[in-house]
Coordinates of C-alpha atoms in Angstrom, one line a residue:
M1 CA 0.0 0.0 0.0
T2 CA 1.4 3.4 -1.0
P3 CA 2.1 5.7 1.9
A4 CA 0.0 8.9 2.2
W5 CA 3.1 11.2 2.0
L6 CA 4.1 9.6 -1.4
K7 CA 0.7 10.0 -2.8
A8 CA 0.7 13.6 -1.8
R9 CA 4.1 14.2 -3.4
Q10 CA 3.0 12.5 -6.7
T11 CA -0.1 14.6 -6.7
Q12 CA 2.0 17.7 -6.2
Y13 CA 4.4 16.8 -9.1
T14 CA 1.4 16.1 -11.4
A15 CA -0.1 19.5 -10.5
Y16 CA 3.2 21.3 -11.2
A17 CA 3.7 19.5 -14.5
S18 CA 0.1 20.3 -15.6
V19 CA 0.5 24.0 -14.7
Y20 CA 3.9 24.1 -16.6
I21 CA 2.4 22.5 -19.7
L22 CA -0.6 25.0 -19.6
V23 CA 1.8 27.9 -19.3
V24 CA 3.9 26.7 -22.2
L25 CA 0.8 26.2 -24.4
A26 CA -0.4 29.7 -23.4
V27 CA 2.9 31.3 -24.4
L28 CA 3.0 29.5 -27.7
A29 CA -0.6 30.5 -28.5
A30 CA 0.2 34.1 -27.6
V31 CA 3.4 34.1 -29.8
N32 CA 1.4 32.6 -32.7
F33 CA -1.4 35.2 -32.4
L34 CA 1.1 38.1 -32.3
A35 CA 3.1 36.7 -35.2
N36 CA -0.1 36.4 -37.4
R37 CA -1.4 39.8 -36.4
Y38 CA 1.9 41.7 -36.5
D39 CA 3.9 40.3 -39.3
K40 CA 7.3 41.9 -38.7
S41 CA 10.8 40.7 -39.6
Y42 CA 14.3 41.9 -38.7
D43 CA 17.1 41.9 -41.2
S44 CA 20.4 41.3 -39.3
T45 CA 22.6 41.2 -42.4
T46 CA 25.2 43.9 -42.7
N47 CA 24.2 45.2 -46.1
K48 CA 20.4 44.7 -45.4
Q49 CA 20.0 42.4 -48.4
F50 CA 16.6 41.2 -47.2
S51 CA 15.2 44.7 -46.6
L52 CA 13.3 47.0 -49.0
S53 CA 14.8 50.3 -49.9
D54 CA 13.5 53.6 -48.3
Q55 CA 12.0 54.6 -51.7
T56 CA 9.9 51.4 -51.9
I57 CA 8.8 51.6 -48.3
K58 CA 7.7 55.3 -48.6
M59 CA 5.8 54.5 -51.8
V60 CA 3.9 51.5 -50.5
K61 CA 3.1 53.2 -47.2
G62 CA 1.7 56.1 -49.2
L63 CA -0.7 54.1 -51.3
K64 CA -4.1 55.8 -51.6
T65 CA -5.9 53.1 -53.6
D66 CA -6.0 49.3 -53.4
V67 CA -3.3 47.5 -55.4
Q68 CA -3.3 43.8 -56.2
M69 CA -0.1 41.8 -56.7
T70 CA -0.6 38.4 -58.2
Y71 CA 2.2 35.8 -58.1
F72 CA 2.2 33.1 -60.8
G73 CA 4.2 29.9 -60.3
D74 CA 4.4 26.4 -59.1
Q75 CA 2.6 25.9 -55.8
R76 CA 5.8 24.5 -54.3
G77 CA 7.4 27.9 -54.8
F78 CA 4.7 29.9 -52.9
P79 CA 6.7 29.9 -49.6
G80 CA 9.7 31.4 -51.2
A81 CA 7.6 34.1 -53.0
R82 CA 5.9 35.0 -49.7
D83 CA 9.3 35.8 -48.2
T84 CA 9.6 38.7 -50.6
L85 CA 6.0 39.7 -51.3
D86 CA 5.0 39.7 -47.6
R87 CA 7.5 42.6 -47.1
Y88 CA 5.4 44.6 -49.4
S89 CA 2.0 43.7 -48.1
S90 CA 3.1 44.2 -44.5
L91 CA 3.7 47.9 -45.2
S92 CA 0.2 48.8 -46.2
P93 CA -3.4 47.4 -45.9
K94 CA -3.9 48.8 -49.4
L95 CA -1.6 46.2 -51.0
H96 CA -2.9 42.7 -51.4
V97 CA -1.1 39.6 -52.6
T98 CA -2.5 36.5 -54.3
Y99 CA -0.7 33.3 -55.3
I100 CA -1.9 31.3 -58.3
D101 CA -0.5 28.1 -59.8
P102 CA -1.3 28.4 -63.5
E103 CA -1.0 24.6 -64.0
R104 CA -3.6 23.9 -61.4
K105 CA -5.9 26.8 -62.0
P106 CA -5.4 27.9 -65.7
Q107 CA -8.7 29.7 -65.9
V108 CA -8.2 31.7 -62.7
A109 CA -4.7 32.6 -63.9
K110 CA -5.9 33.8 -67.3
A111 CA -8.6 36.0 -65.6
A112 CA -5.9 37.5 -63.4
G113 CA -3.7 38.4 -66.4
F114 CA -1.2 35.6 -66.4
R115 CA 1.7 35.9 -68.9
S116 CA 4.3 33.3 -69.4
D117 CA 7.1 35.9 -69.3
S118 CA 6.0 37.5 -66.0
T119 CA 6.3 36.3 -62.5
V120 CA 4.1 38.9 -60.9
I121 CA 1.2 41.1 -62.3
V122 CA 0.6 44.4 -60.5
D123 CA -3.0 45.7 -60.9
S124 CA -3.9 49.2 -59.6
G125 CA -7.4 49.1 -61.1
T126 CA -6.5 51.3 -64.0
R127 CA -3.4 49.6 -65.4
R128 CA -1.8 46.2 -65.2
E129 CA 2.0 46.0 -65.2
S130 CA 4.3 43.0 -65.1
A131 CA 7.4 42.1 -63.1
K132 CA 9.6 39.5 -64.6
S133 CA 11.2 38.4 -61.3
L134 CA 10.8 38.8 -57.6
G135 CA 13.6 41.4 -57.4
E136 CA 12.8 44.7 -55.8
E137 CA 13.7 46.6 -58.9
E138 CA 11.2 44.7 -61.0
L139 CA 8.4 44.7 -58.4
T140 CA 8.7 48.3 -57.4
G141 CA 9.1 49.4 -61.1
A142 CA 5.9 47.5 -62.0
L143 CA 4.1 49.1 -59.1
I144 CA 5.2 52.6 -60.1
R145 CA 4.2 52.1 -63.7
S146 CA 0.8 50.7 -62.6
L147 CA 0.0 53.8 -60.6
K148 CA 0.8 56.2 -63.5
S149 CA -2.3 57.5 -65.3
D150 CA -0.5 59.2 -68.3
E151 CA -0.6 57.6 -71.7
R152 CA 2.6 56.2 -73.2
A153 CA 2.8 56.4 -77.0
V154 CA 5.2 54.6 -79.3
C155 CA 5.3 56.4 -82.7
M156 CA 6.5 54.4 -85.7
L157 CA 7.9 56.7 -88.4
S158 CA 6.6 56.2 -91.9
A159 CA 8.5 58.3 -94.4
A160 CA 11.1 56.2 -96.2
G161 CA 9.8 52.6 -96.5
E162 CA 10.1 51.6 -92.8
H163 CA 8.6 48.4 -91.5
S164 CA 4.9 48.7 -90.9
I165 CA 3.1 47.8 -87.7
D166 CA 0.2 46.6 -89.9
D167 CA 2.1 44.0 -91.8
T168 CA 1.7 40.4 -90.5
D169 CA 4.4 38.9 -92.7
A170 CA 7.9 38.1 -91.6
S171 CA 9.1 41.7 -92.3
G172 CA 6.2 43.3 -90.6
Y173 CA 6.0 44.7 -87.1
S174 CA 2.5 43.6 -86.2
L175 CA 3.8 41.3 -83.4
F176 CA 6.0 44.1 -82.1
K177 CA 2.8 46.3 -81.9
Q178 CA 1.0 43.5 -80.0
L179 CA 3.7 43.2 -77.5
L180 CA 3.8 46.9 -76.9
E181 CA 0.1 47.2 -76.5
R182 CA 0.2 44.3 -74.0
D183 CA 2.5 46.5 -71.9
N184 CA -0.1 49.4 -72.0
Y185 CA 1.6 51.4 -74.8
K186 CA -0.4 53.1 -77.5
V187 CA 1.2 52.4 -80.9
R188 CA 0.6 54.5 -84.0
T189 CA 2.2 55.5 -87.3
E190 CA 3.6 59.0 -87.5
T191 CA 4.6 61.0 -90.6
L192 CA 6.8 63.9 -89.5
R193 CA 6.6 67.2 -91.2
P194 CA 9.0 70.1 -91.1
A195 CA 8.2 72.5 -88.3
A196 CA 6.8 75.9 -89.3
P197 CA 9.6 78.5 -89.7
S198 CA 9.8 81.1 -87.0
E199 CA 8.6 84.5 -88.1
S200 CA 10.8 86.2 -85.5
K201 CA 14.0 85.1 -87.2
S202 CA 14.9 87.3 -90.1
V203 CA 17.3 86.3 -92.9
A204 CA 19.9 88.8 -93.9
I205 CA 20.5 89.7 -97.6
G206 CA 22.7 87.2 -99.2
Q207 CA 22.3 84.7 -96.4
A208 CA 20.9 81.3 -97.2
P209 CA 17.8 80.4 -95.3
V210 CA 18.2 77.7 -92.6
A211 CA 16.6 74.4 -93.4
A212 CA 13.4 73.8 -91.5
S213 CA 13.8 71.6 -88.5
L214 CA 11.7 68.5 -87.8
E215 CA 9.2 68.2 -85.0
V216 CA 8.5 65.0 -83.0
P217 CA 4.9 65.3 -81.6
K218 CA 5.0 65.9 -77.9
S219 CA 2.6 63.0 -77.4
C220 CA 5.2 60.5 -78.6
T221 CA 7.0 58.9 -75.7
V222 CA 9.2 57.0 -78.1
L223 CA 9.9 57.5 -81.8
V224 CA 10.9 54.3 -83.6
I225 CA 12.7 54.4 -87.0
A226 CA 12.3 50.8 -88.1
G227 CA 14.7 50.0 -91.0
P228 CA 14.1 52.6 -93.7
K229 CA 14.6 51.3 -97.2
N230 CA 15.1 54.7 -98.9
D231 CA 17.1 57.8 -98.2
Y232 CA 15.5 60.6 -96.3
P233 CA 15.3 63.9 -98.3
L234 CA 16.3 67.1 -96.7
P235 CA 15.6 68.1 -94.0
W236 CA 14.8 64.6 -93.0
S237 CA 18.4 63.5 -93.3
T238 CA 19.3 66.0 -90.5
L239 CA 17.2 64.1 -88.0

C-alpha cells in the first residue's frame, strides 16, 4: 500500500507538470497570435540584403488606392515568394497579394492576367504591369508604372519605306505592336513634317535660309525608325 506522503508528493508533481504545460501552451498561443497579427521581420545582415529600400517603403506606405499583386508559379514555390511579397503587403493594408498556380488553375490565372514571361502582375485598377522576377527593382518598377495614369505612346515613323506595324508577314512589325500594347503602350504611325519656320527670325540679304527643323509630336514617348529602305530627303536627313 502506497504511503500517504508519497501520494501527496505525486499529486504535487502532477499539478506542477500540468501547470507548466498549460503555461507553455499559453505562451506558444500568444506568440502565434502576435506573429499572425503583427507580421514583422528583422534583417540582421550587414548590407540589409533582405530589406526593402526607403523609396519602396515610402511609396507602398503612401498608397491611396488598393493594389493587387498576383504571383504566378508552381505551388511549391509559394513559400519562397511569400518571403519577398510579404515585405510589401506588411507595409500597407492597401496592398494585397494573391498566389496562383497556372498549371492547377489555368482559368483563374488567365482571368488574373497571367503571362508566361511574367512572375508577378501588379494591378492598380486602371493599369496592369508585369514584373519578370521577384527582385525589388522589378516589383517596385511595375508598381510605379501601374500607378501612373498618363498615356505612353510609341510612334512608328513612316517616311522612307520603314517596316509597318500593320504587316503580318515576316518583315512586318505587327507582333511588335501587339507586345507593346500588352504593356499598355499606345502604338501609332507618325509621318513627320517640317516645323513651321519662326517669323521672329529674319534672314539677312545674301544669307541662305536655314533648313526647316523637324518636330516630333510631344505626345510621342518614343519614336521608332524601323529600318528605312530609302534615303530621307532634306531636311529629314538631319534628323
